[in-house]
Amino acid sequence: MATAADHFTVDGYAFLRLFDKKKLESRAADKFQFRPNDVVVASFPKSGTTWLIEILKAMYGDWGLLKVGHSESAIFLEEQTLYSSYLGKIRQHVVETINIDDLPSPRLIYTHLPATIFPCQALKDKGVKLIYICRNPKDVVVSQYYFWKAFIKGAYSTGSWEQTLQSFQESRLQLTPWVRHVGDWYQKGIKDNVLHVTYEEMKEDLPRVVDKIAEFLQRPVTKEDIERVVTTTAVDAMRNKLSNLAFVDEGMVSEGENPFVRKGTVGDWKNHFTVAQSERFDAIIGEKVKSVNRNIPYQ
Ligand code: A3P
């Protein structure tokens, strides 16, 4: 079960012991050398990060990692700057062999860091663009439950559904409190370098979101590009594509499971929350959401 022992807190956020506390406290990610044409995807884990990355990959095939023949398209900021150990040999190999400073531009970077720890000033100074993806927290917590059941077998467990839900509400899961994570990123606004998208709007009308992203990045896409994005990032297409999970060590994921592409639907929470659980969640999280931003998806 997720306990306080699995985490430490920095700036009020829970971090798994995979992170180096000193590096977090000294804001080591600030040393990351951004370039003006870098693009960053930011999210609370299980909000549709992988999907958004695949969308950007299908929109533009020229990301630095792809150009050097790497199967991944995005650099994970925390792994590069804040970890004390790696999620296995493959991840260690990735960090040790990819020289991010030598990668051709444009680079696609992703992060789950809270806005108060992410190097926001560097983002502004260099004019880097960031897309923050947000999702109904009830679906996020369901997705988290299945993720930790399937991923890093045995190393970290969030327990039963009820226990996972409770840990989320009590900010004992990685990167919680969720409301603050989302709220801090929404405070960054959309005027400057940050575009906010939601998982729900992507499910509802992906072409419209792709257009919005293209406009934000000032890199136009054609009708054919949009059609390709829709086809190649459909849930089943992505599940097949990412089925072998070549980026984690063998045995880390339960047989037949894909922790990054599971059901891929809106409202799966209704199959998991009891009425009492939903009411409690509304009282603890829902009430706060309203005061943070009206655009945050919540049901
Ligand atoms: P579920 O567990 O609810 O299915 P992240 O990439 O941030 O870890 O988010 C994972 C969530 O995004 C999972 O949600 C996963 O199934 C969903 N997802 C991944 N690819 C998707 C796609 N192509 N379309 C819709 N949802 C997708």
mmCIF file of N, CA and C and ligand atoms in Angstrom, residues 45-51 135 143 199 203 233-235 238 260-264, ligand 1:
data_model
loop_
_atom_site.group_PDB
_atom_site.id
_atom_site.type_symbol
_atom_site.label_atom_id
_atom_site.label_comp_id
_atom_site.label_asym_id
_atom_site.label_seq_id
_atom_site.Cartn_x
_atom_site.Cartn_y
_atom_site.Cartn_z
ATOM 1 N N PRO A 45 0.418 12.675 -13.703
ATOM 2 C CA PRO A 45 0.443 11.333 -14.307
ATOM 3 C C PRO A 45 -0.948 10.723 -14.489
ATOM 4 N N LYS A 46 -1.133 10.077 -15.613
ATOM 5 C CA LYS A 46 -2.355 9.373 -16.027
ATOM 6 C C LYS A 46 -3.444 10.305 -16.558
ATOM 7 N N SER A 47 -2.996 11.422 -17.100
ATOM 8 C CA SER A 47 -3.952 12.378 -17.660
ATOM 9 C C SER A 47 -4.001 12.329 -19.181
ATOM 10 N N GLY A 48 -3.228 11.431 -19.789
ATOM 11 C CA GLY A 48 -3.207 11.352 -21.255
ATOM 12 C C GLY A 48 -1.901 11.839 -21.862
ATOM 13 N N THR A 49 -0.847 11.857 -21.040
ATOM 14 C CA THR A 49 0.475 12.338 -21.474
ATOM 15 C C THR A 49 0.989 11.592 -22.701
ATOM 16 N N THR A 50 0.961 10.252 -22.631
ATOM 17 C CA THR A 50 1.506 9.425 -23.705
ATOM 18 C C THR A 50 0.733 9.684 -25.000
ATOM 19 N N TRP A 51 -0.564 9.823 -24.867
ATOM 20 C CA TRP A 51 -1.412 10.103 -26.037
ATOM 21 C C TRP A 51 -1.003 11.431 -26.675
ATOM 22 N N ARG A 135 -7.158 16.173 -16.863
ATOM 23 C CA ARG A 135 -8.221 15.179 -17.017
ATOM 24 C C ARG A 135 -9.058 15.125 -15.751
ATOM 25 N N SER A 143 -7.245 5.350 -13.285
ATOM 26 C CA SER A 143 -6.113 5.003 -14.155
ATOM 27 C C SER A 143 -4.854 4.736 -13.317
ATOM 28 N N TYR A 199 -8.069 16.047 -21.655
ATOM 29 C CA TYR A 199 -8.261 14.694 -22.185
ATOM 30 C C TYR A 199 -9.660 14.594 -22.788
ATOM 31 N N LYS A 203 -10.913 13.636 -26.608
ATOM 32 C CA LYS A 203 -11.802 12.513 -26.919
ATOM 33 C C LYS A 203 -13.005 13.006 -27.742
ATOM 34 N N THR A 233 -3.327 7.603 -33.640
ATOM 35 C CA THR A 233 -3.379 7.703 -32.181
ATOM 36 C C THR A 233 -4.703 7.198 -31.599
ATOM 37 N N ALA A 234 -5.456 6.468 -32.415
ATOM 38 C CA ALA A 234 -6.666 5.825 -31.872
ATOM 39 C C ALA A 234 -6.211 4.834 -30.791
ATOM 40 N N VAL A 235 -7.071 4.578 -29.807
ATOM 41 C CA VAL A 235 -6.656 3.746 -28.659
ATOM 42 C C VAL A 235 -6.057 2.400 -29.105
ATOM 43 N N MET A 238 -2.694 2.721 -30.855
ATOM 44 C CA MET A 238 -1.615 3.035 -29.909
ATOM 45 C C MET A 238 -1.279 1.859 -29.014
ATOM 46 N N PHE A 260 0.321 2.140 -20.043
ATOM 47 C CA PHE A 260 0.209 3.472 -20.640
ATOM 48 C C PHE A 260 -0.979 3.593 -21.594
ATOM 49 N N VAL A 261 -1.442 2.465 -22.121
ATOM 50 C CA VAL A 261 -2.656 2.494 -22.947
ATOM 51 C C VAL A 261 -3.569 1.400 -22.410
ATOM 52 N N ARG A 262 -4.545 1.791 -21.619
ATOM 53 C CA ARG A 262 -5.435 0.805 -21.006
ATOM 54 C C ARG A 262 -6.786 0.903 -21.714
ATOM 55 N N LYS A 263 -7.772 1.490 -21.061
ATOM 56 C CA LYS A 263 -9.110 1.555 -21.639
ATOM 57 C C LYS A 263 -9.270 2.767 -22.564
ATOM 58 N N GLY A 264 -8.716 3.892 -22.113
ATOM 59 C CA GLY A 264 -8.757 5.091 -22.952
ATOM 60 C C GLY A 264 -10.142 5.671 -23.149
HETATM 61 P P1 A3P B 1 -6.979 4.817 -18.645
HETATM 62 O O1 A3P B 1 -6.152 4.076 -17.643
HETATM 63 O O2 A3P B 1 -8.167 5.492 -18.041
HETATM 64 O O3 A3P B 1 -7.387 3.964 -19.811
HETATM 65 P P2 A3P B 1 -0.615 8.848 -19.135
HETATM 66 O O4 A3P B 1 -0.085 8.707 -20.518
HETATM 67 O O5 A3P B 1 -0.601 10.263 -18.647
HETATM 68 O O6 A3P B 1 0.018 7.904 -18.208
HETATM 69 O O7 A3P B 1 -2.190 8.496 -19.197
HETATM 70 C C1 A3P B 1 -2.627 7.192 -19.377
HETATM 71 C C2 A3P B 1 -4.110 7.220 -19.708
HETATM 72 O O8 A3P B 1 -4.297 7.691 -21.060
HETATM 73 C C3 A3P B 1 -4.710 5.814 -19.655
HETATM 74 O O9 A3P B 1 -6.076 5.987 -19.241
HETATM 75 C C4 A3P B 1 -4.612 5.399 -21.109
HETATM 76 O O10 A3P B 1 -5.436 4.331 -21.478
HETATM 77 C C5 A3P B 1 -5.019 6.704 -21.794
HETATM 78 N N1 A3P B 1 -4.624 6.711 -23.215
HETATM 79 C C6 A3P B 1 -3.445 6.325 -23.755
HETATM 80 N N2 A3P B 1 -3.495 6.398 -25.080
HETATM 81 C C7 A3P B 1 -4.735 6.842 -25.405
HETATM 82 C C8 A3P B 1 -5.392 7.122 -26.647
HETATM 83 N N3 A3P B 1 -4.788 6.934 -27.804
HETATM 84 N N4 A3P B 1 -6.661 7.579 -26.600
HETATM 85 C C9 A3P B 1 -7.296 7.740 -25.415
HETATM 86 N N5 A3P B 1 -6.729 7.497 -24.222
HETATM 87 C C10 A3P B 1 -5.459 7.051 -24.213
#
